[in-house]
């Protein structure tokens, strides 16, 4: 969770700059889409949002994996039949 704060600040700053460029380019060009800065500002805002979403996904996945129990331990036991291997479950004791 330590990486969430820098991710939030960097993507938020890039998003504000991208939206600022987009708004300024609309004002300068008379609200037309064929101005190059419009595409640059829009691309910057969208990419900052997508980077934030991917980073948030990785952070949440890491937290989920580190805070989840790893399951049940399975111990093979021998059987009288030669082709069959039976398993005995050993439950973990949670602290």
mmCIF file of C-alpha atoms in Angstrom:
data_model
loop_
_atom_site.group_PDB
_atom_site.id
_atom_site.type_symbol
_atom_site.label_atom_id
_atom_site.label_comp_id
_atom_site.label_asym_id
_atom_site.label_seq_id
_atom_site.Cartn_x
_atom_site.Cartn_y
_atom_site.Cartn_z
ATOM 1 C CA UNK A 1 0.000 0.000 0.000
ATOM 2 C CA UNK A 2 3.043 2.285 0.201
ATOM 3 C CA UNK A 3 3.071 2.650 -3.589
ATOM 4 C CA UNK A 4 -0.540 3.905 -3.684
ATOM 5 C CA UNK A 5 0.342 7.430 -2.530
ATOM 6 C CA UNK A 6 3.003 8.134 -5.217
ATOM 7 C CA UNK A 7 0.811 6.472 -7.846
ATOM 8 C CA UNK A 8 -2.092 8.707 -6.844
ATOM 9 C CA UNK A 9 0.029 11.870 -6.968
ATOM 10 C CA UNK A 10 1.769 11.133 -10.275
ATOM 11 C CA UNK A 11 -1.362 10.025 -12.113
ATOM 12 C CA UNK A 12 -3.440 12.833 -10.603
ATOM 13 C CA UNK A 13 -0.876 15.438 -11.639
ATOM 14 C CA UNK A 14 -0.623 14.003 -15.165
ATOM 15 C CA UNK A 15 -4.408 13.925 -15.394
ATOM 16 C CA UNK A 16 -4.742 17.579 -14.328
ATOM 17 C CA UNK A 17 -2.017 18.655 -16.773
ATOM 18 C CA UNK A 18 -3.647 16.661 -19.592
ATOM 19 C CA UNK A 19 -7.077 18.117 -18.908
ATOM 20 C CA UNK A 20 -5.545 21.610 -18.659
ATOM 21 C CA UNK A 21 -3.873 21.217 -22.059
ATOM 22 C CA UNK A 22 -7.146 19.923 -23.503
ATOM 23 C CA UNK A 23 -9.177 22.882 -22.175
ATOM 24 C CA UNK A 24 -6.566 25.465 -23.255
ATOM 25 C CA UNK A 25 -6.384 23.923 -26.733
ATOM 26 C CA UNK A 26 -10.168 24.146 -27.078
ATOM 27 C CA UNK A 27 -10.133 27.807 -26.092
ATOM 28 C CA UNK A 28 -7.226 28.647 -28.419
ATOM 29 C CA UNK A 29 -8.598 26.740 -31.408
ATOM 30 C CA UNK A 30 -12.216 27.833 -31.091
ATOM 31 C CA UNK A 31 -13.660 24.503 -29.863
ATOM 32 C CA UNK A 32 -12.465 22.401 -32.818
ATOM 33 C CA UNK A 33 -10.966 18.920 -32.554
ATOM 34 C CA UNK A 34 -8.419 19.273 -35.352
ATOM 35 C CA UNK A 35 -5.813 21.014 -33.184
ATOM 36 C CA UNK A 36 -2.780 18.912 -32.210
ATOM 37 C CA UNK A 37 -2.783 19.959 -28.553
ATOM 38 C CA UNK A 38 -6.327 18.631 -28.198
ATOM 39 C CA UNK A 39 -5.143 15.130 -29.025
ATOM 40 C CA UNK A 40 -2.067 15.459 -26.801
ATOM 41 C CA UNK A 41 -4.134 16.633 -23.814
ATOM 42 C CA UNK A 42 -6.778 13.955 -24.323
ATOM 43 C CA UNK A 43 -4.156 11.207 -24.711
ATOM 44 C CA UNK A 44 -2.343 12.388 -21.589
ATOM 45 C CA UNK A 45 -5.510 12.396 -19.488
ATOM 46 C CA UNK A 46 -6.649 8.979 -20.714
ATOM 47 C CA UNK A 47 -3.218 7.378 -20.300
ATOM 48 C CA UNK A 48 -2.851 8.759 -16.752
ATOM 49 C CA UNK A 49 -6.241 7.311 -15.854
ATOM 50 C CA UNK A 50 -5.387 3.917 -17.350
ATOM 51 C CA UNK A 51 -1.997 3.814 -15.609
ATOM 52 C CA UNK A 52 -3.733 4.577 -12.305
ATOM 53 C CA UNK A 53 -6.268 1.798 -12.866
ATOM 54 C CA UNK A 54 -3.589 -0.783 -13.757
ATOM 55 C CA UNK A 55 -1.467 0.260 -10.775
ATOM 56 C CA UNK A 56 -4.460 0.022 -8.466
ATOM 57 C CA UNK A 57 -5.207 -3.459 -9.833
ATOM 58 C CA UNK A 58 -1.632 -4.586 -9.092
ATOM 59 C CA UNK A 59 -1.735 -3.111 -5.574
ATOM 60 C CA UNK A 60 -5.062 -4.787 -4.770
ATOM 61 C CA UNK A 61 -3.859 -8.107 -6.212
ATOM 62 C CA UNK A 62 -0.692 -7.986 -4.108
ATOM 63 C CA UNK A 63 -2.691 -7.248 -0.956
ATOM 64 C CA UNK A 64 -5.135 -10.054 -1.733
ATOM 65 C CA UNK A 65 -2.374 -12.610 -2.282
ATOM 66 C CA UNK A 66 -0.406 -11.617 0.810
ATOM 67 C CA UNK A 67 -3.466 -11.674 3.121
ATOM 68 C CA UNK A 68 -5.010 -14.946 1.931
ATOM 69 C CA UNK A 69 -4.454 -18.339 3.523
ATOM 70 C CA UNK A 70 -2.705 -20.694 1.163
ATOM 71 C CA UNK A 71 -5.238 -23.518 1.387
ATOM 72 C CA UNK A 72 -5.199 -27.005 2.818
ATOM 73 C CA UNK A 73 -2.176 -29.286 2.987
ATOM 74 C CA UNK A 74 -2.692 -32.621 1.195
ATOM 75 C CA UNK A 75 -0.754 -35.688 2.396
ATOM 76 C CA UNK A 76 -0.690 -38.807 0.169
ATOM 77 C CA UNK A 77 -1.323 -42.112 1.939
ATOM 78 C CA UNK A 78 -0.681 -45.588 0.562
ATOM 79 C CA UNK A 79 -3.471 -47.886 -0.496
ATOM 80 C CA UNK A 80 -3.722 -51.639 -1.095
ATOM 81 C CA UNK A 81 -4.542 -51.019 -4.750
ATOM 82 C CA UNK A 82 -1.360 -50.284 -6.709
ATOM 83 C CA UNK A 83 -2.799 -47.720 -9.164
ATOM 84 C CA UNK A 84 -4.717 -45.607 -6.665
ATOM 85 C CA UNK A 85 -3.167 -42.991 -4.407
ATOM 86 C CA UNK A 86 -5.480 -41.748 -1.693
ATOM 87 C CA UNK A 87 -5.139 -38.342 -0.098
ATOM 88 C CA UNK A 88 -5.756 -37.245 3.441
ATOM 89 C CA UNK A 89 -6.529 -33.618 4.127
ATOM 90 C CA UNK A 90 -4.760 -31.902 6.959
ATOM 91 C CA UNK A 91 -6.454 -28.706 7.979
ATOM 92 C CA UNK A 92 -4.384 -25.721 8.967
ATOM 93 C CA UNK A 93 -4.827 -24.227 12.362
ATOM 94 C CA UNK A 94 -5.521 -20.522 12.017
ATOM 95 C CA UNK A 95 -3.907 -18.237 14.550
#
